[in-house]
Coordinates of C-alpha atoms (C1' of nucleotides) in Angstrom, one line a residue:
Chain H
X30 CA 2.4 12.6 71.5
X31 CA -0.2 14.5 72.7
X32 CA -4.1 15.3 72.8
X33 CA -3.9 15.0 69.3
X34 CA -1.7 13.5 66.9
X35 CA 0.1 16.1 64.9
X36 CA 1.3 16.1 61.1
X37 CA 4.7 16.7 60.1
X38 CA 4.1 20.2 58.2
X39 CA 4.6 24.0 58.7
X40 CA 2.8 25.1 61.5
X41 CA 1.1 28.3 60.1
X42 CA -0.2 29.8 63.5
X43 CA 3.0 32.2 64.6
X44 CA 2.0 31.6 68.5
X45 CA 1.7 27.6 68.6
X46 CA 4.8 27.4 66.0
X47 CA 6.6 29.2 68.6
X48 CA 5.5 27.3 71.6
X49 CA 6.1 23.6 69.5
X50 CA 9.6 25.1 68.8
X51 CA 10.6 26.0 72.6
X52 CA 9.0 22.6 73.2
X53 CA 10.5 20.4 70.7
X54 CA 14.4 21.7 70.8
X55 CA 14.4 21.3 74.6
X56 CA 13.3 17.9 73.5
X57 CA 15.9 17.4 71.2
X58 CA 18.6 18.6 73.3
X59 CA 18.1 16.5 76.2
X60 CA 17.6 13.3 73.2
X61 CA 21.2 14.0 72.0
X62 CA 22.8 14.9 75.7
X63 CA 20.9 11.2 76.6
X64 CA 22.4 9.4 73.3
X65 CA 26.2 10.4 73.9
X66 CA 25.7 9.7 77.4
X67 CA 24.2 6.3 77.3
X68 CA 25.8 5.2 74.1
X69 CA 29.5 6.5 75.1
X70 CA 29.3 8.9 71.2
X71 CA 30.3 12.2 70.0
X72 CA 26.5 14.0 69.4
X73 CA 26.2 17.8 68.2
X74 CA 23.1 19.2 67.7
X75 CA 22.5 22.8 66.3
X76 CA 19.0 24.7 65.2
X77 CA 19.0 27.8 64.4
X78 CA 15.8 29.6 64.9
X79 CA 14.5 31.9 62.2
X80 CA 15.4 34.8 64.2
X81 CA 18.6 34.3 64.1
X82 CA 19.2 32.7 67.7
X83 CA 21.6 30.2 67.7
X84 CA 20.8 27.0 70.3
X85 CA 23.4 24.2 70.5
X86 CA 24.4 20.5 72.2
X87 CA 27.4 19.2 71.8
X88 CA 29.3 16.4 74.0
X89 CA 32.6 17.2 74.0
X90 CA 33.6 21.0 75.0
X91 CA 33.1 22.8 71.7
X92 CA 30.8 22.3 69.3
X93 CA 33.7 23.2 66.8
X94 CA 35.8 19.9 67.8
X95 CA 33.1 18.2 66.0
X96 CA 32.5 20.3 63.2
X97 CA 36.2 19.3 62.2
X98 CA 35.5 15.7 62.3
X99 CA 32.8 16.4 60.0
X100 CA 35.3 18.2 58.2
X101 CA 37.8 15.9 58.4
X102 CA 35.1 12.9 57.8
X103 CA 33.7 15.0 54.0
X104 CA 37.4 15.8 53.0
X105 CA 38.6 12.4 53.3
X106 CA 35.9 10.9 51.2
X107 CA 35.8 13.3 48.2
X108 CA 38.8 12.2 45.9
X109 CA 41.8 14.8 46.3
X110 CA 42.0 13.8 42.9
X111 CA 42.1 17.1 41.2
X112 CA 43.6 20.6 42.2
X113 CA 41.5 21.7 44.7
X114 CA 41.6 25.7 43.8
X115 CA 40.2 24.4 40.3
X116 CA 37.4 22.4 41.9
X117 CA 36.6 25.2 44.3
X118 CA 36.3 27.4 41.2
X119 CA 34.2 25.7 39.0
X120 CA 31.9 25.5 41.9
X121 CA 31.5 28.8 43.1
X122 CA 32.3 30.6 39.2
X123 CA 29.1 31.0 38.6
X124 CA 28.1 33.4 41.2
X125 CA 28.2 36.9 41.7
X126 CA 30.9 39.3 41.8
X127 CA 31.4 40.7 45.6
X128 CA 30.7 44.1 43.8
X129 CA 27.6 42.9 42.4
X130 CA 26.6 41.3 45.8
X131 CA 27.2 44.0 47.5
X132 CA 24.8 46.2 45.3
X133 CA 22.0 43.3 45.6
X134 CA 22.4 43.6 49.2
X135 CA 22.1 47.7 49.5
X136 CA 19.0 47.6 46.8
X137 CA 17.3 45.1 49.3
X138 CA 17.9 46.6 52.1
X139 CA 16.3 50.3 51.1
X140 CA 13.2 48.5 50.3
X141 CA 10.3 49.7 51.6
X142 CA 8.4 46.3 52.2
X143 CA 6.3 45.7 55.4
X144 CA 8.4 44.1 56.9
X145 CA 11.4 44.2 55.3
X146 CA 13.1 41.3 54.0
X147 CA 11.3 38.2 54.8
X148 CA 13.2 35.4 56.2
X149 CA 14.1 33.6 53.1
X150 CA 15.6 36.1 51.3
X151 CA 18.0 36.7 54.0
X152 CA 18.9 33.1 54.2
X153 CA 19.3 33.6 50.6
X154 CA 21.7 37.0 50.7
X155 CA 23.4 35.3 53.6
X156 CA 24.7 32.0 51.2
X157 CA 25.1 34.3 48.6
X158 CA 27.8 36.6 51.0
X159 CA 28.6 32.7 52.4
X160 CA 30.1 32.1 48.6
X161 CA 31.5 35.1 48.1
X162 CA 34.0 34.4 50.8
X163 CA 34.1 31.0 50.0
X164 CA 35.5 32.6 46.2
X165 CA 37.6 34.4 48.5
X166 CA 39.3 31.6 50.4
X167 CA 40.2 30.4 47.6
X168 CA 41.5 33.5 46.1
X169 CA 44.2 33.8 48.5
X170 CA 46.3 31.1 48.1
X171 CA 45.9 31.5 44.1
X172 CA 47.0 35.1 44.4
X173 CA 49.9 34.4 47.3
X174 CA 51.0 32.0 44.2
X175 CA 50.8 34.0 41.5
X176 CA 52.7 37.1 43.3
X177 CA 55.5 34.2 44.3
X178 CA 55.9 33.6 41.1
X179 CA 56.1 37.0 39.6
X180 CA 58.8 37.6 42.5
X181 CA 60.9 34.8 41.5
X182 CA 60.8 35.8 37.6
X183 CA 61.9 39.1 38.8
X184 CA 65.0 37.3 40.8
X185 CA 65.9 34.4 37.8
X186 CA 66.0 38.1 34.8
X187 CA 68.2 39.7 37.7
X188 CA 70.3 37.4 38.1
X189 CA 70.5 36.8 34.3
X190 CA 71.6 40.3 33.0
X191 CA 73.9 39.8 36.0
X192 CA 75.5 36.6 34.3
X193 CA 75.5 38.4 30.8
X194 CA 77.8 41.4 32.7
X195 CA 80.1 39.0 33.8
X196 CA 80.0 40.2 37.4
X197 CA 80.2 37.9 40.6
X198 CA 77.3 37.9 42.8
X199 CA 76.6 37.2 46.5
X200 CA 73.6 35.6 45.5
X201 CA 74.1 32.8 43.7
X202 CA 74.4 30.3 47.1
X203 CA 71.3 31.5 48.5
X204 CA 68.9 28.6 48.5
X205 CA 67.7 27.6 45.4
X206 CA 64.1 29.4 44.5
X207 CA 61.9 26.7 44.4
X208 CA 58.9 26.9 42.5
X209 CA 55.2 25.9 44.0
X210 CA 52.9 24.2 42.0
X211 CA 50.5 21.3 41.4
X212 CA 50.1 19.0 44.7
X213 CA 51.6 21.5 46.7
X214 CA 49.5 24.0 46.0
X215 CA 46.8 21.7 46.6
X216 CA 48.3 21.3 50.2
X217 CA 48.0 25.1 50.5
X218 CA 44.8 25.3 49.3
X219 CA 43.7 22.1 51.8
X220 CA 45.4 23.7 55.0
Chain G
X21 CA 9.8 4.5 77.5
X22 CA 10.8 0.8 77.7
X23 CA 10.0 -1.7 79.4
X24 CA 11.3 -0.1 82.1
X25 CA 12.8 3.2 83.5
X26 CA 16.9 3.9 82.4
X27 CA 19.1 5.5 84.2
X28 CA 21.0 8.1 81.9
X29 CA 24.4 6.3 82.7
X30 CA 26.8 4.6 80.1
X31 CA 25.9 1.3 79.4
X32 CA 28.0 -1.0 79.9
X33 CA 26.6 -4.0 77.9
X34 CA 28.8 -3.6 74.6
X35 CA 25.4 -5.1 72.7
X36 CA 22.3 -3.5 74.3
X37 CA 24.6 -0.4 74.0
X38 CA 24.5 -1.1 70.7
X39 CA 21.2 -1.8 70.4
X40 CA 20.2 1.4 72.2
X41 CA 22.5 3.4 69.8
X42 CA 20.7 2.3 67.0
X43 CA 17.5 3.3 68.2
X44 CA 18.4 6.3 69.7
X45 CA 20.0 7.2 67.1
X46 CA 17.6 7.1 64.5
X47 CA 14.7 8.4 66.9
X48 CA 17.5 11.7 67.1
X49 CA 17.5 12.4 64.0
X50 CA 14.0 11.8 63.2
X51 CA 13.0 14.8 65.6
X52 CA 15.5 16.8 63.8
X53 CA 14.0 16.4 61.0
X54 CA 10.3 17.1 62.4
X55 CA 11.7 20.3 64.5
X56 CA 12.9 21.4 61.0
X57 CA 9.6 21.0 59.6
X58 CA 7.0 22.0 62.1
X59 CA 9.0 25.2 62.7
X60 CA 10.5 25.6 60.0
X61 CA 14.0 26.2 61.1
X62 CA 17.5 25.2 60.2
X63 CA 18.8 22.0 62.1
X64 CA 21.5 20.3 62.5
X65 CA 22.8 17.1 63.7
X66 CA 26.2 14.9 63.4
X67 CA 26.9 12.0 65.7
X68 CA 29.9 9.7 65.7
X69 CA 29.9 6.6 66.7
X70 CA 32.8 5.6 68.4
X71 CA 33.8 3.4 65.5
X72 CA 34.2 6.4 63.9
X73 CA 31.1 6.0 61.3
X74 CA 29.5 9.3 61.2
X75 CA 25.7 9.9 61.2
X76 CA 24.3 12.9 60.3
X77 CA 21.1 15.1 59.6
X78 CA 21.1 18.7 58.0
X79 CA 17.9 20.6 57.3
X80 CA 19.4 22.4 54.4
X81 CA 21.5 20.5 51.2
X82 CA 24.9 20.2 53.1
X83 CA 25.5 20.3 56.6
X84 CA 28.4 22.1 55.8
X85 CA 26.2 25.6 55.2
X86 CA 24.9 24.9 59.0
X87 CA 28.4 24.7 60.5
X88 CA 29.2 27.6 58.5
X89 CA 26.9 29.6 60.2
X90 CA 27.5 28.0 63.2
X91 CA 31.1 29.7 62.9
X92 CA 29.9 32.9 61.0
X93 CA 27.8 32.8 65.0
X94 CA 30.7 31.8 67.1
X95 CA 33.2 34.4 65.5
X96 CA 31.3 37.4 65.5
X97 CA 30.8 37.4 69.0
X98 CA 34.5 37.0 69.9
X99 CA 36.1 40.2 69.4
X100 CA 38.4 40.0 66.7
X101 CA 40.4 43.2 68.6
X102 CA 43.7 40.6 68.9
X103 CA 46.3 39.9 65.7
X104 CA 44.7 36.0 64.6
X105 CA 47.8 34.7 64.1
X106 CA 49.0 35.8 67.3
X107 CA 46.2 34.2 68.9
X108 CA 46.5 30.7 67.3
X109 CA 49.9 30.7 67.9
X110 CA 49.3 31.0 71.7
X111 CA 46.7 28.7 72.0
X112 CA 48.6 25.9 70.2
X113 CA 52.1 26.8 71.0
X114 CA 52.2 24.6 73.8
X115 CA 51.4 21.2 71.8
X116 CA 53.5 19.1 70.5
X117 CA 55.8 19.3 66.9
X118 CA 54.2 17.4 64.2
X119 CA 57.3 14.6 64.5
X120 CA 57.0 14.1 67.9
X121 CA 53.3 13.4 67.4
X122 CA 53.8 11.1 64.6
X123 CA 56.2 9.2 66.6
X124 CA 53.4 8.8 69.5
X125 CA 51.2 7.8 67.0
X126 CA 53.2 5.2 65.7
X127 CA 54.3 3.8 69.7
X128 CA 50.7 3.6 70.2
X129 CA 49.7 1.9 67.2
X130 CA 52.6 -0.8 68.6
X131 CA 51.0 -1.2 71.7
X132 CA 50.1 -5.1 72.1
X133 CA 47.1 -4.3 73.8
X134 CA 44.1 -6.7 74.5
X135 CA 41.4 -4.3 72.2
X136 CA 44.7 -2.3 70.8
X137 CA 43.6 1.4 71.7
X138 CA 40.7 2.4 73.9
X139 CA 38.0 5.0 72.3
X140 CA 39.2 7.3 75.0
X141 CA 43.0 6.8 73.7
X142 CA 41.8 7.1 70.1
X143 CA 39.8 10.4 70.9
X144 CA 43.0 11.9 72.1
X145 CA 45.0 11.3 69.7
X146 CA 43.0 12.7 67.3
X147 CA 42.8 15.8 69.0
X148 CA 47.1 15.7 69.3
X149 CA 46.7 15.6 65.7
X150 CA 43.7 18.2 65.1
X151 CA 45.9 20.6 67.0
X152 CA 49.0 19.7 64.8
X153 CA 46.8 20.5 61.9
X154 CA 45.3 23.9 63.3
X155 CA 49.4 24.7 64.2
X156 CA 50.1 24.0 60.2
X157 CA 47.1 26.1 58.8
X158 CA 48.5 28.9 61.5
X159 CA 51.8 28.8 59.7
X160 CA 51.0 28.7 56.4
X161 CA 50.1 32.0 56.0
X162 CA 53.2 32.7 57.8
X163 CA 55.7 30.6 55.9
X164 CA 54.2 32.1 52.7
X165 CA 54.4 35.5 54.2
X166 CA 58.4 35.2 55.2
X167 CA 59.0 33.8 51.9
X168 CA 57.4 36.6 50.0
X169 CA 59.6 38.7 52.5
X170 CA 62.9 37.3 51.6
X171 CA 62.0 37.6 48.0
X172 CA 61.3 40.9 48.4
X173 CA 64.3 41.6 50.4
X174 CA 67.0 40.1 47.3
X175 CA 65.0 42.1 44.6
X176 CA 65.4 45.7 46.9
X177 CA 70.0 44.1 47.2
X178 CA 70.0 43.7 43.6
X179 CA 68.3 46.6 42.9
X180 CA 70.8 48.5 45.0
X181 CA 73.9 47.2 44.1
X182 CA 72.7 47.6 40.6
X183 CA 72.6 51.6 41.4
X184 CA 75.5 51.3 42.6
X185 CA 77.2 50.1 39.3
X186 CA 75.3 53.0 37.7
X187 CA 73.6 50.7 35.5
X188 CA 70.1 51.2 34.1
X189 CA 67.2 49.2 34.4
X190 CA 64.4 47.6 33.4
X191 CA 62.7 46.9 36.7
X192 CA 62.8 50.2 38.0
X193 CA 59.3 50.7 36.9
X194 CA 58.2 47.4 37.9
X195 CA 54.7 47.6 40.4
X196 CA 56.5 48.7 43.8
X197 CA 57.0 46.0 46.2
X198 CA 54.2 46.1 49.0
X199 CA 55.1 44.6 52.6
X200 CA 52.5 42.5 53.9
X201 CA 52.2 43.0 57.5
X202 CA 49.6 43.6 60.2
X203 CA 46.7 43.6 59.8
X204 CA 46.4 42.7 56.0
X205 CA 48.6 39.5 57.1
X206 CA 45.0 38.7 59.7
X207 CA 42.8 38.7 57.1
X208 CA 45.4 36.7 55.2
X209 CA 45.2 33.8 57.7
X210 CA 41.1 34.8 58.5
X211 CA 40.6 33.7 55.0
Chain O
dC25 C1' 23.1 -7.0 63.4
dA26 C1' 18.2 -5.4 61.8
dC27 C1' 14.0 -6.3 62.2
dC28 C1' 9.2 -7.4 65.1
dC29 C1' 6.3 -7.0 69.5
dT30 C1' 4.2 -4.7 73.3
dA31 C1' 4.4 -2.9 78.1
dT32 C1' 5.9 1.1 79.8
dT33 C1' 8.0 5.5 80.0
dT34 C1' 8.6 9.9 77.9
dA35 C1' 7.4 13.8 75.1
dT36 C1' 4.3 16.9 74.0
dA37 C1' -0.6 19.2 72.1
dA38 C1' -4.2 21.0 74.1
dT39 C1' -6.1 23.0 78.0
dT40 C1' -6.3 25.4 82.2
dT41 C1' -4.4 28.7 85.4
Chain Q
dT17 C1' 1.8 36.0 77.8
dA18 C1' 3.8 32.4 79.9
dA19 C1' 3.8 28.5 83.2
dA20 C1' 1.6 24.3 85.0
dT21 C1' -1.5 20.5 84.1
dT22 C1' -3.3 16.5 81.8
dA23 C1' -4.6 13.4 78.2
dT24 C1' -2.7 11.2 74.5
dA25 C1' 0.8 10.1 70.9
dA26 C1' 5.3 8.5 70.2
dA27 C1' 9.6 6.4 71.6
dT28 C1' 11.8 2.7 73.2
dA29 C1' 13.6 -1.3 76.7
dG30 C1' 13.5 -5.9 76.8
dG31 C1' 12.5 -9.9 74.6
dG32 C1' 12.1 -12.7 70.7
dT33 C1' 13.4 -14.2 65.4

DNA sequence: CACCCTATTTATAATTT
DNA sequence: TAAATTATAAATAGGGT
């Protein structure tokens, strides 16, 4: 809508892209602020420009109440069928070590390019980092498990040799070591 | 552009609110998609309706990698100077215990009401129980932390009054117990 | 509801300042 | 280089099916 009509496609010129994009997110900000207002709904917008800058709408007070309804919204429509560390793993195995990332990332970064990295590759190192932690997150609750465990093996040998030496022990009514595994480790994984 | 000129105001006509948040809707998301293009730039968009059917646009595969960054954004500009899970703790401490909230739910849910629950009502109880979930994922990392603890704590009494009997054993040599605490137990919960 | 229609308003591309 | 203007394209309100 304008002196000319306009197709959908990268702008190439750097100056007019620029001026469309000031143009257009104002535009789309005021659309969603309208829609939630008029239509009585929860509307988030977010565009982040290639530079980096971060520009937002969101109707209710943060933008972060409605990221967890989209949460909330994915989580309960994928099947929590399986263990969800394994699902997480299968996804993400297949990616880079975080020492190997972290090499890819100081190699780029002493190139001598013209510009440097050009936008695309950072987006790429940045989902790269992004599934690296994502690896991590996962990690955690699978080693808080595993060093549980290996605690609690400790304690049932203990007491054991204990039992064998015929000794009484203080122990014994302490409550009972419970061992974590399957659905509730799922639960940890989920919260 | 109608027919005539809106005022941005709720509408209160539950079908030409309808209406409007159909078109509306669609027209949003359609200029999401074009501000991707044209500028070739990251947007994102999620609306609910208030229903609860969720409508949503992501420039990239899942929408999921924008609100990621979205957070990556948000939490690097709040200085992480503070212990995490001191801060969550304050900022949901006041809310209330995941039974008491069940039992308002279920009240609620009793009400004979004309429509049952207004949006409003619904809204807010979902937050009562977003909160509930934030408290649990706060003390997660806690509850594993305190269990690890007390582990710890009944290998180091057996251990002693083994020394104490002058007997020799196996698990002297055994990796040595490491406390978690501080700030390792931050980036415990930050993960 | 999900379309069509079309008078009008709104957004915005090109242009000027 | 950005801000204001203007001519035109696009979105949509209200109405119908």
């Amino acid at each position: 809508m304008g002196r000319k009509k306009v197709e959908i496609k990268p702008i190439k010129d750097k100056n007019s892209r620029q001026v469309t994009f000031s143009k257009r997110r104002k535009g789309l900000l005021k659309k969603a602020k309208q829609l939630s207002i008029l239509c009585d709904v929860d509307v988030a917008v977010v565009v982040f420009s290639n530079h980096g800058r971060l520009y937002d709408f969101s109707s209710t007070n943060s933008l972060v109440e409605i990221v967890r309804r989209y949460h909330n919204h994915v989580e309960a429509e994928k099947e929590i069928s399986a263990d969800v560390s394994d699902t997480e793993h299968s996804k993400y195995a297949s990616f880079m070590t975080v020492g190997e990332l972290l090499q890819t990332v100081e190699r780029r970064l002493e190139e001598p390019d013209v510009d440097g990295l050009s936008v695309t590759d950072l987006v790429h190192l940045e989902n790269q980092l992004q599934s690296a932690l994502m690896q991590a997150r996962s990690r955690k609750t699978h080693l808080m498990v595993e060093y549980i465990k290996s605690l609690q093996e400790k304690i049932a040998m203990m007491k054991k040799n204990r039992e064998v030496n015929g000794m009484a022990s203080d122990f014994t009514n302490l409550a009972p070591v419970r061992m974590i595994c399957g659905q509730q480790r799922a639960m940890l994984n989920f919260l």
